[in-house]
Every structure is written in structure tokens, then in C-alpha cells.
Coordinates of N, CA and C in Angstrom, one line a residue:
M54 N 19.2 41.1 -0.4 CA 19.2 40.4 1.0 C 17.7 40.3 1.4
A55 N 17.4 39.2 2.0 CA 16.0 39.0 2.5 C 16.1 38.2 3.9
I56 N 14.9 38.3 4.4 CA 14.6 37.8 5.8 C 13.8 36.6 5.7
N57 N 14.1 35.3 6.2 CA 13.3 34.3 6.0 C 12.3 34.2 7.3
A58 N 11.5 33.2 7.2 CA 10.4 33.0 8.3 C 10.8 32.9 9.5
Y59 N 12.2 32.6 9.8 CA 12.8 32.5 11.2 C 13.7 33.7 11.6
G60 N 13.5 35.0 10.8 CA 14.2 36.1 11.1 C 15.7 36.1 10.7
A61 N 16.1 35.2 9.8 CA 17.7 35.1 9.5 C 17.7 35.6 8.1
Y62 N 18.7 36.6 7.9 CA 19.1 37.2 6.7 C 19.6 36.1 5.7
T63 N 19.4 36.1 4.4 CA 19.9 35.1 3.4 C 20.5 36.0 2.3
T64 N 21.7 35.7 1.9 CA 22.4 36.4 0.8 C 23.0 35.6 -0.1
D65 N 22.8 34.2 -0.1 CA 23.3 33.4 -0.9 C 22.5 33.1 -2.2
A66 N 22.3 34.2 -2.8 CA 21.5 34.2 -4.1 C 22.2 33.7 -5.4
A67 N 21.7 32.8 -6.2 CA 22.4 32.5 -7.5 C 21.8 32.9 -8.6
Y68 N 22.4 33.3 -9.5 CA 21.9 33.9 -10.9 C 22.0 32.8 -11.9
S69 N 20.7 32.3 -12.5 CA 20.8 31.4 -13.5 C 19.8 31.6 -14.5
G70 N 20.2 31.9 -15.9 CA 19.3 32.2 -17.0 C 18.3 33.3 -16.7
G71 N 18.7 34.3 -16.1 CA 18.1 35.5 -15.9 C 16.9 35.6 -14.7
T72 N 17.2 34.2 -13.9 CA 16.3 34.1 -12.8 C 17.1 34.0 -11.5
T73 N 16.8 34.8 -10.5 CA 17.4 34.8 -9.3 C 16.9 34.0 -8.3
T74 N 17.6 33.0 -7.7 CA 17.0 32.1 -6.9 C 17.8 32.1 -5.5
T75 N 17.0 31.8 -4.5 CA 17.6 32.0 -3.1 C 17.3 30.8 -2.4
T76 N 18.5 30.2 -1.7 CA 18.4 29.0 -0.9 C 18.8 29.4 0.4
T77 N 18.0 28.8 1.3 CA 18.1 28.9 2.7 C 18.4 27.7 3.5
E78 N 19.0 27.6 4.4 CA 19.1 26.2 5.3 C 18.2 26.2 6.3
D79 N 17.5 25.2 6.4 CA 16.4 25.0 7.5 C 17.0 24.9 9.0
K80 N 16.7 26.0 9.7 CA 17.2 26.0 11.1 C 16.0 25.8 12.0
S81 N 14.8 25.3 11.6 CA 13.7 25.3 12.5 C 13.9 24.3 13.6
S82 N 14.9 23.4 13.4 CA 15.0 22.4 14.4 C 16.5 22.0 14.6
L83 N 16.9 21.7 15.8 CA 18.3 21.6 16.1 C 18.5 20.0 16.3
G84 N 19.8 19.7 15.6 CA 20.3 18.4 15.9 C 21.2 18.2 17.0
K85 N 21.7 17.0 17.3 CA 22.5 16.9 18.4 C 23.8 17.7 18.4
D86 N 24.5 17.8 17.1 CA 25.6 18.8 17.0 C 25.4 20.2 17.2
D87 N 24.2 20.6 16.9 CA 23.9 22.1 17.1 C 23.7 22.1 18.6
F88 N 23.0 21.2 19.1 CA 22.9 21.4 20.8 C 24.3 21.3 21.5
L89 N 25.1 20.5 21.1 CA 26.5 20.4 21.6 C 27.1 21.7 21.5
K90 N 27.1 22.3 20.4 CA 27.7 23.7 20.2 C 27.2 24.7 21.1
L91 N 26.0 24.7 21.3 CA 25.3 25.8 22.1 C 25.8 25.5 23.6
L92 N 25.9 24.3 24.0 CA 26.4 24.0 25.3 C 27.8 24.5 25.4
L93 N 28.6 24.3 24.5 CA 30.1 24.6 24.6 C 30.2 26.0 24.6
L94 N 29.4 26.7 23.8 CA 29.4 28.3 23.7 C 29.0 28.9 25.1
E95 N 28.1 28.3 25.8 CA 27.6 28.7 27.0 C 28.8 28.6 28.1
L96 N 29.5 27.4 27.8 CA 30.6 27.2 28.9 C 31.8 28.3 28.5
K97 N 32.0 28.5 27.1 CA 33.0 29.2 26.8 C 33.0 30.8 27.3
Y98 N 31.8 31.4 27.3 CA 31.4 32.7 27.5 C 30.6 32.9 29.0
Q99 N 30.8 31.8 29.8 CA 30.2 32.0 31.0 C 30.9 33.1 31.8
D100 N 30.5 33.6 32.8 CA 31.1 34.6 33.7 C 31.8 33.9 34.7
P101 N 33.2 34.0 34.7 CA 34.2 33.3 35.7 C 33.7 33.5 37.1
T102 N 33.0 34.6 37.4 CA 32.8 34.9 38.8 C 31.5 34.4 39.2
A103 N 30.7 34.0 38.1 CA 29.5 33.3 38.4 C 29.2 32.2 37.5
P104 N 30.0 31.0 37.5 CA 30.0 30.0 36.7 C 28.6 29.3 36.5
M105 N 28.4 28.6 35.5 CA 26.9 28.0 35.3 C 26.8 26.9 36.4
D106 N 25.5 26.9 36.8 CA 25.1 25.8 37.8 C 25.4 24.4 37.3
S107 N 26.1 23.7 38.2 CA 26.5 22.3 37.6 C 25.1 21.5 37.3
E108 N 24.2 21.7 38.2 CA 22.9 21.0 37.7 C 22.3 21.3 36.6
K109 N 22.5 22.6 36.1 CA 22.0 23.0 34.8 C 22.8 22.3 33.6
I110 N 24.1 22.2 34.0 CA 25.0 21.5 32.9 C 24.7 20.1 32.8
L111 N 24.4 19.5 33.8 CA 23.9 18.0 33.8 C 22.6 18.0 33.1
S112 N 21.6 18.9 33.4 CA 20.3 18.8 32.7 C 20.5 18.9 31.1
Q113 N 21.3 19.8 30.8 CA 21.6 19.9 29.4 C 22.2 18.8 28.8
T114 N 23.1 18.2 29.6 CA 23.9 17.1 28.9 C 22.8 15.9 28.9
S115 N 21.9 15.8 29.7 CA 21.0 14.7 29.8 C 20.1 14.9 28.6
Q116 N 19.7 16.1 28.4 CA 18.8 16.5 27.0 C 19.4 16.0 25.8
L117 N 21.0 16.3 25.8 CA 21.6 15.9 24.6 C 21.7 14.4 24.5
A118 N 21.8 13.7 25.5 CA 21.8 12.2 25.4 C 20.4 11.7 25.0
T119 N 19.4 12.4 25.5 CA 18.1 12.0 25.1 C 18.0 12.3 23.6
L120 N 18.4 13.4 23.1 CA 18.3 13.7 21.6 C 19.1 12.7 20.9
E121 N 20.2 12.3 21.3 CA 21.0 11.4 20.6 C 20.4 10.0 20.5
A122 N 19.8 9.5 21.7 CA 19.2 8.3 21.8 C 17.8 8.4 20.8
S123 N 17.2 9.4 20.7 CA 16.0 9.4 19.9 C 16.4 9.3 18.4
E124 N 17.5 10.0 18.0 CA 18.0 10.0 16.5 C 18.4 8.4 16.3
N125 N 18.9 7.9 17.2 CA 19.5 6.4 17.0 C 18.3 5.5 16.9
T126 N 17.3 5.8 17.7 CA 16.0 5.0 17.6 C 15.3 5.1 16.2
N127 N 15.3 6.3 15.9 CA 14.7 6.5 14.4 C 15.4 5.8 13.4
K128 N 16.8 5.9 13.5 CA 17.6 5.0 12.5 C 17.3 3.7 12.6
A129 N 17.3 3.1 13.8 CA 17.0 1.7 14.0 C 15.6 1.3 13.4
L130 N 14.6 2.2 13.6 CA 13.2 2.0 13.1 C 13.3 1.9 11.5
E131 N 14.0 2.9 10.9 CA 14.1 2.8 9.6 C 14.8 1.5 9.0
T132 N 15.8 1.1 9.8 CA 16.5 -0.2 9.2 C 15.4 -1.3 9.4
L133 N 14.6 -1.5 10.5 CA 13.6 -2.3 10.8 C 12.6 -2.5 9.6
A134 N 12.1 -1.2 9.3 CA 11.1 -1.1 8.2 C 11.7 -1.7 6.9
T135 N 12.8 -1.4 6.7 CA 13.6 -1.8 5.4 C 13.6 -3.6 5.5
S136 N 13.9 -4.1 6.7 CA 14.0 -5.5 6.8 C 12.8 -6.1 6.7
L137 N 11.7 -5.5 7.3 CA 10.3 -6.1 7.3 C 9.8 -6.0 5.8
N138 N 10.1 -5.0 5.1 CA 9.8 -5.0 3.5 C 10.4 -6.1 2.9
A139 N 11.6 -6.3 3.0 CA 12.3 -7.4 2.4 C 11.7 -8.7 2.8
S140 N 11.3 -8.9 4.1 CA 10.7 -10.1 4.6 C 9.3 -10.3 3.9
L141 N 8.6 -9.2 3.6 CA 7.3 -9.3 2.9 C 7.5 -9.8 1.5
Q142 N 8.6 -9.2 1.0 CA 8.7 -9.7 -0.4 C 9.1 -11.2 -0.4
Y143 N 10.0 -11.8 0.4 CA 10.2 -13.2 0.4 C 8.9 -14.1 0.7
T144 N 8.1 -13.4 1.6 CA 6.8 -14.1 1.9 C 5.9 -14.3 0.6
G145 N 6.0 -13.3 -0.2 CA 5.2 -13.2 -1.4 C 5.7 -14.4 -2.4
I146 N 7.0 -14.5 -2.5 CA 7.6 -15.4 -3.3 C 7.2 -16.9 -3.0
S147 N 7.1 -17.1 -1.5 CA 6.7 -18.4 -1.1 C 5.3 -18.7 -1.4
A148 N 4.4 -17.6 -1.6 CA 3.1 -17.9 -1.8 C 2.7 -18.3 -3.2
I149 N 3.7 -18.3 -4.2 CA 3.4 -18.7 -5.6 C 2.9 -20.0 -5.6
G150 N 1.7 -20.2 -6.3 CA 1.1 -21.4 -6.4 C 0.0 -21.7 -5.5
K151 N 0.0 -20.8 -4.5 CA -1.2 -21.0 -3.6 C -2.4 -20.2 -3.9
L152 N -3.5 -20.5 -3.2 CA -4.8 -19.7 -3.5 C -5.0 -18.4 -2.7
A153 N -5.1 -17.3 -3.5 CA -5.3 -16.0 -2.9 C -6.8 -15.8 -2.9
D154 N -7.2 -15.0 -1.8 CA -8.5 -14.6 -1.6 C -8.6 -13.1 -1.4
T155 N -9.0 -12.2 -2.2 CA -9.0 -10.9 -2.0 C -10.0 -10.2 -1.1
G156 N -11.0 -11.3 -0.7 CA -12.1 -10.9 0.4 C -13.2 -10.4 -0.3
S157 N -13.3 -10.1 -1.6 CA -14.4 -9.4 -2.2 C -14.6 -10.0 -3.5
N158 N -16.0 -10.4 -3.9 CA -16.4 -10.8 -5.1 C -17.0 -9.8 -6.1
A159 N -16.8 -8.4 -5.7 CA -17.4 -7.3 -6.5 C -16.8 -7.1 -7.7
I160 N -17.7 -6.4 -8.7 CA -17.2 -5.9 -9.8 C -17.8 -4.5 -10.0
V161 N -17.2 -3.7 -10.7 CA -17.9 -2.3 -10.9 C -18.2 -2.0 -12.2
R162 N -19.5 -1.7 -12.5 CA -20.1 -1.3 -13.9 C -20.1 0.1 -14.0
E163 N -19.4 0.6 -15.0 CA -19.6 2.0 -15.4 C -20.8 2.2 -16.3
E164 N -21.3 3.3 -16.4 CA -22.6 3.7 -17.1 C -22.4 3.4 -18.7
G165 N -23.1 2.5 -19.3 CA -23.2 2.1 -20.7 C -22.1 1.3 -21.1
E166 N -21.4 0.6 -20.3 CA -20.2 -0.2 -20.6 C -20.3 -1.7 -20.1
D167 N -19.8 -2.5 -20.8 CA -19.8 -3.9 -20.4 C -18.8 -4.0 -19.4
V168 N -18.8 -5.2 -18.7 CA -17.8 -5.5 -17.6 C -17.1 -6.8 -17.9
D169 N -15.8 -6.9 -17.8 CA -15.0 -8.2 -18.1 C -14.5 -8.5 -16.9
F170 N -14.6 -9.9 -16.4 CA -14.1 -10.4 -15.3 C -13.7 -11.8 -15.4
E171 N -13.0 -12.5 -14.5 CA -12.5 -13.8 -14.5 C -12.9 -14.7 -13.3
L172 N -13.1 -15.8 -13.6 CA -13.3 -16.9 -12.6 C -12.3 -18.0 -12.7
Y173 N -12.1 -18.6 -11.4 CA -11.0 -19.6 -11.4 C -11.8 -21.0 -11.1
F174 N -11.6 -21.9 -11.9 CA -12.1 -23.4 -11.7 C -11.2 -24.3 -11.5
P175 N -11.0 -24.6 -10.2 CA -9.9 -25.7 -9.9 C -10.0 -27.0 -10.6
D176 N -11.3 -27.4 -11.0 CA -11.6 -28.6 -11.7 C -12.3 -28.3 -13.1
A177 N -12.3 -29.2 -14.0 CA -13.0 -28.9 -15.3 C -14.5 -28.9 -15.1
V178 N -15.1 -28.0 -15.8 CA -16.6 -27.8 -15.6 C -17.4 -28.6 -16.8
A179 N -18.4 -29.1 -16.4 CA -19.2 -29.8 -17.4 C -20.3 -28.9 -17.9
S180 N -20.9 -28.1 -16.8 CA -22.0 -27.2 -17.0 C -22.3 -26.3 -15.9
G181 N -22.9 -25.3 -16.0 CA -23.1 -24.4 -14.8 C -23.7 -23.1 -15.3
N182 N -23.8 -22.2 -14.2 CA -24.2 -20.8 -14.4 C -23.3 -19.8 -13.7
V183 N -23.1 -18.7 -14.3 CA -22.5 -17.6 -13.6 C -23.5 -16.5 -13.4
N184 N -23.6 -16.2 -12.1 CA -24.7 -15.2 -11.6 C -24.1 -13.9 -11.2
I185 N -25.0 -12.9 -11.7 CA -24.7 -11.4 -11.3 C -25.5 -11.1 -10.2
L186 N -25.1 -10.7 -9.1 CA -26.1 -10.4 -7.9 C -26.0 -8.9 -7.5
D187 N -27.0 -8.6 -6.7 CA -27.1 -7.2 -6.2 C -26.5 -7.4 -4.8
S188 N -26.4 -6.3 -4.1 CA -25.9 -6.2 -2.7 C -26.7 -7.1 -1.7
S189 N -28.0 -7.4 -2.0 CA -28.8 -8.2 -1.3 C -28.7 -9.8 -1.5
G190 N -28.0 -10.1 -2.6 CA -27.8 -11.4 -3.0 C -28.7 -12.0 -3.9
N191 N -29.5 -11.1 -4.6 CA -30.6 -11.4 -5.6 C -29.9 -11.5 -6.8
I192 N -30.2 -12.6 -7.6 CA -29.8 -13.0 -8.9 C -30.5 -12.0 -9.9
L193 N -29.6 -11.1 -10.6 CA -30.1 -10.0 -11.4 C -30.0 -10.7 -12.9
R194 N -28.8 -11.5 -13.1 CA -28.5 -12.1 -14.4 C -27.9 -13.2 -14.3
S195 N -28.2 -14.4 -15.0 CA -27.8 -15.7 -14.9 C -27.3 -16.2 -16.4
M196 N -26.0 -16.4 -16.5 CA -25.4 -16.7 -17.6 C -25.0 -18.2 -17.8
A197 N -25.5 -18.9 -18.7 CA -25.2 -20.4 -18.7 C -23.6 -20.5 -19.2
I198 N -23.0 -21.5 -18.7 CA -21.5 -21.8 -19.3 C -21.6 -23.4 -19.5
G199 N -20.9 -23.7 -20.6 CA -20.8 -25.0 -20.9 C -19.5 -25.6 -20.5
A200 N -18.9 -26.6 -21.1 CA -17.8 -27.4 -20.7 C -16.6 -26.3 -20.8
T201 N -15.9 -26.3 -19.6 CA -14.7 -25.4 -19.4 C -13.6 -26.0 -18.7
D202 N -12.4 -25.8 -19.3 CA -11.3 -26.4 -18.8 C -10.9 -25.8 -17.2
A203 N -10.2 -26.6 -16.6 CA -9.8 -26.2 -15.2 C -8.7 -24.9 -15.5
G204 N -9.0 -24.0 -14.5 CA -8.0 -22.8 -14.6 C -8.8 -21.5 -14.7
I205 N -8.2 -20.5 -15.2 CA -8.9 -19.2 -15.2 C -9.7 -19.0 -16.5
A206 N -10.8 -18.7 -16.3 CA -11.8 -18.5 -17.4 C -12.3 -16.9 -17.6
A207 N -12.3 -16.3 -18.7 CA -12.9 -15.0 -18.9 C -14.1 -14.8 -19.3
Y208 N -14.9 -13.8 -18.7 CA -16.4 -13.7 -19.1 C -16.6 -12.2 -19.4
N209 N -17.7 -11.9 -20.0 CA -18.1 -10.6 -20.3 C -19.6 -10.4 -20.0
W210 N -19.9 -9.5 -19.3 CA -21.4 -9.0 -18.9 C -21.7 -7.7 -19.5
D211 N -22.8 -7.7 -20.3 CA -23.3 -6.6 -21.0 C -24.0 -5.5 -20.2
G212 N -24.2 -5.8 -18.8 CA -24.7 -4.8 -18.0 C -26.3 -5.0 -17.9
T213 N -27.0 -6.0 -18.6 CA -28.3 -6.1 -18.5 C -28.8 -7.2 -17.5
N214 N -30.0 -7.2 -17.1 CA -30.6 -8.2 -16.3 C -31.1 -9.4 -17.1
N215 N -31.8 -10.3 -16.7 CA -32.5 -11.4 -17.3 C -33.5 -11.2 -18.2
N216 N -34.1 -9.8 -18.1 CA -35.2 -9.4 -18.8 C -34.5 -8.4 -20.0
G217 N -33.2 -8.4 -20.1 CA -32.6 -7.6 -21.1 C -32.7 -6.0 -20.8
V218 N -33.1 -5.7 -19.6 CA -33.0 -4.2 -19.3 C -31.6 -3.8 -18.6
E219 N -31.2 -2.8 -19.2 CA -29.9 -2.3 -18.8 C -29.9 -1.9 -17.4
L220 N -29.0 -2.3 -16.6 CA -28.9 -1.9 -15.1 C -27.9 -0.6 -15.0
D221 N -28.3 0.1 -13.7 CA -27.5 1.1 -13.4 C -26.1 1.0 -13.1
A222 N -25.3 2.0 -13.3 CA -23.9 1.9 -13.0 C -23.8 1.6 -11.6
G223 N -22.6 0.9 -11.1 CA -22.6 0.5 -9.6 C -21.7 -0.6 -9.5
V224 N -21.9 -1.0 -8.2 CA -21.2 -2.2 -7.7 C -22.1 -3.4 -7.8
Y225 N -21.6 -4.7 -8.4 CA -22.3 -5.8 -8.4 C -21.4 -6.9 -7.9
Y226 N -22.0 -8.2 -7.9 CA -21.2 -9.2 -7.3 C -21.3 -10.5 -8.3
V227 N -20.3 -11.3 -8.3 CA -20.2 -12.5 -9.2 C -20.1 -13.8 -8.5
E228 N -20.9 -14.7 -8.7 CA -20.7 -16.1 -8.2 C -21.0 -17.1 -9.3
A229 N -20.4 -18.4 -9.2 CA -20.7 -19.3 -10.2 C -21.1 -20.6 -9.5
S230 N -22.1 -21.3 -9.9 CA -22.4 -22.7 -9.4 C -22.3 -23.5 -10.6
Y231 N -21.6 -24.7 -10.5 CA -21.5 -25.6 -11.7 C -21.3 -27.0 -11.2
T232 N -21.4 -27.8 -12.2 CA -21.2 -29.2 -12.1 C -19.9 -29.7 -12.8
K233 N -19.0 -30.5 -12.0 CA -17.8 -30.9 -12.5 C -18.0 -32.0 -13.4
T234 N -16.9 -32.3 -14.1 CA -17.0 -33.6 -15.1 C -17.3 -34.9 -14.3
D235 N -16.9 -34.9 -13.1 CA -17.3 -36.2 -12.3 C -18.6 -36.2 -11.8
G236 N -19.4 -35.0 -12.1 CA -20.8 -35.1 -11.5 C -21.1 -34.4 -10.3
T237 N -20.1 -34.1 -9.5 CA -20.2 -33.4 -8.3 C -20.4 -31.8 -8.5
K238 N -20.9 -31.1 -7.5 CA -21.3 -29.8 -7.6 C -20.3 -29.1 -6.9
A239 N -20.2 -27.7 -7.3 CA -19.1 -26.9 -6.7 C -19.4 -25.5 -7.0
T240 N -18.8 -24.5 -6.5 CA -19.0 -23.1 -6.6 C -17.8 -22.3 -6.8
S241 N -17.8 -21.0 -7.4 CA -16.6 -20.3 -7.5 C -17.1 -18.8 -7.4
R242 N -16.2 -17.9 -7.3 CA -16.6 -16.5 -7.4 C -15.4 -15.7 -7.7
V243 N -15.7 -14.4 -8.1 CA -14.8 -13.5 -8.4 C -13.9 -13.2 -7.1
G244 N -12.7 -12.9 -7.3 CA -11.7 -12.7 -6.2 C -11.0 -13.8 -5.5
V245 N -11.1 -15.0 -6.0 CA -10.4 -16.1 -5.7 C -9.5 -16.6 -6.8
Y246 N -8.2 -16.6 -6.8 CA -7.4 -17.1 -7.8 C -6.0 -17.7 -7.3
P247 N -5.4 -18.4 -8.1 CA -4.1 -18.9 -7.7 C -3.1 -17.8 -7.9
I248 N -2.0 -17.8 -7.1 CA -1.1 -16.7 -7.4 C 0.1 -17.3 -8.3
E249 N 0.0 -16.7 -9.5 CA 0.8 -17.2 -10.6 C 2.2 -16.6 -10.6
A250 N 2.5 -15.4 -10.2 CA 3.6 -14.7 -10.1 C 3.7 -13.7 -9.2
I251 N 4.9 -13.2 -8.7 CA 5.2 -12.2 -7.9 C 6.1 -11.0 -8.5
K252 N 5.7 -9.7 -8.3 CA 6.5 -8.7 -8.9 C 6.8 -7.6 -7.9
F253 N 8.0 -7.1 -7.9 CA 8.3 -6.0 -7.0 C 8.5 -4.7 -7.9
D254 N 7.8 -3.6 -7.2 CA 8.0 -2.4 -8.0 C 7.9 -1.3 -6.9
S255 N 8.9 -0.3 -6.9 CA 9.0 0.8 -6.0 C 8.7 0.3 -4.4
G256 N 9.3 -0.8 -4.2 CA 9.1 -1.3 -2.7 C 7.8 -2.1 -2.4
I257 N 6.9 -2.2 -3.3 CA 5.6 -2.8 -3.1 C 5.7 -4.1 -4.0
T258 N 5.1 -5.1 -3.2 CA 5.0 -6.5 -3.7 C 3.7 -6.7 -4.2
Y259 N 3.6 -7.1 -5.6 CA 2.4 -7.3 -6.3 C 2.3 -8.9 -6.7
A260 N 1.1 -9.4 -6.6 CA 0.9 -10.7 -6.9 C 0.0 -10.8 -8.0
K261 N 0.3 -11.8 -9.1 CA -0.6 -12.0 -10.3 C -1.5 -12.9 -10.0
L262 N -2.8 -12.4 -10.1 CA -4.1 -13.1 -9.9 C -4.8 -13.0 -11.2
G263 N -4.9 -14.1 -11.8 CA -5.6 -14.1 -13.2 C -4.7 -13.5 -14.1
S264 N -5.2 -12.4 -14.8 CA -4.5 -11.7 -15.8 C -4.1 -10.4 -15.3
N265 N -4.3 -10.1 -13.9 CA -4.0 -8.8 -13.3 C -3.0 -8.9 -12.1
Y266 N -2.2 -7.8 -11.8 CA -1.3 -7.9 -10.6 C -2.0 -6.9 -9.6
V267 N -2.1 -7.5 -8.4 CA -2.8 -6.6 -7.2 C -1.8 -6.5 -6.2
D268 N -1.8 -5.4 -5.4 CA -0.9 -5.2 -4.2 C -1.1 -6.5 -3.3
F269 N 0.0 -7.1 -2.9 CA -0.1 -8.3 -2.1 C -0.7 -7.9 -0.7
S270 N -0.6 -6.7 -0.2 CA -1.2 -6.4 1.1 C -2.6 -6.3 1.0
T271 N -3.3 -6.3 -0.2 CA -4.8 -6.3 -0.2 C -5.2 -7.7 -0.2
I272 N -4.5 -8.8 -0.3 CA -4.9 -10.2 -0.2 C -5.4 -10.3 1.0
S273 N -6.5 -10.9 1.4 CA -7.0 -11.1 2.7 C -6.6 -12.5 3.3
E274 N -6.4 -13.5 2.4 CA -6.2 -14.9 2.8 C -5.2 -15.6 1.7
V275 N -4.4 -16.5 2.2 CA -3.6 -17.3 1.2 C -3.7 -18.7 1.9
T276 N -4.2 -19.6 0.9 CA -4.4 -21.1 1.4 C -3.8 -22.0 0.2
N277 N -3.5 -23.2 0.6 CA -3.0 -24.1 -0.3 C -4.0 -24.4 -1.4
N278 N -3.5 -24.5 -2.7 CA -4.4 -24.6 -3.8 C -5.0 -26.1 -3.7

């Protein structure tokens, strides 16, 4: 026999595989049923010569009603949260084919490692450059690109600058300036891709951007492609 943190004796020990485990019921909070039982017990054992004050009964009844209303509100909020989550999923489906912006063109380079990244070109490219920038917008490395079909194109950066010097690990930024096949100029950057597919996993909506799935809630803007 043991005493739990609330001073209640527990004797419902169970033997399993040579190990004794004890389970206790959490009585740290009262539900509306417990509250009602206490009120009925007060009425049952009240002194007939000195019955409970009617105002006190009304006060306790009011507390019971407030408790029940609070529980009903919590249930309603849970239902609303479920509905909103389902609504977000349907919103994600309607975004397929549109252009998503994650709000950042950053890439992260680890010490001694190359960095793979992707760019989206809405039109075919004749020629151009992919630029690796620092946080101040200075071009550290410029890589020439040739004719490229419209769509997602993959690139690799070896972590060096234009002088062949290896740069420190950290956050860098990627932009591209190019000439389209019709001769006009355009730009692109990491972080802007068409939404190719939507996936649902454990209540979370994911959007396929390029070759990766990202949490739909991290997308800052969705526009027509």
C-alpha cells in the first residue's frame, strides 16, 4: 500500500513478469460529474435543523453550470480545430499548379561539403549566371549557365568563391539572372517553385516544391503561375 502525491492510498498493484506496477487515478481536478456528486452529498448529509443556505446552493449550482459550459466550449474548439485543419488541406489541393514563394532564397553550407539546390525557370533559358551571394548582397561566386529548358533545374556549388577559395560554413543566398530564348532578360531565385503535388501526413499538409516536400504553413505566398 502506498500514498500518492494527493494523500490517497493506492492498493491496485498488478504483478507482471516479476515486476510490480501500481496505477492510480488522477484526482487532481474535478469534472462536472464529481462536482455534482459533492453537491448531492452535501444535501444528503446536511443538518435538518440547520439546512444549507439556499444562496450557497444557487452559487454551487451556478459553478456547476459554468464548469459544464467550459467543457462544452473546449469540445467545440476541438471540433473547430479539426474543421480548420481539413479546410487547410483542401486549400492546399487547390494550390496545385500555382507558384509558391517560401520567402527566402537562402542555402546552408556545411563545413567541407558541396551544396545542391534548385532553381525554377518559367521560360527556356538561352544563357545566364547563377550567383552565390553573402548577407550583404555581394556576389561571391558566379556560375555560367547555358541553354536550359523551362522548369526546375538542379545545380551544385562546391563552396568556393570566384578565386577558388573555400568559403566558411554558413548561410548564403542564390539568385540567377538570365536571357530567355526570345532575347528578354529575367531573374529567378531559390525559394520560388510551382506546387507540383500535395501530401498529407499526421495532420500536416506538405507541398512538393521542386524535388522536396515542405510544410505548407511555411509558404509565405501563393500566386498564379
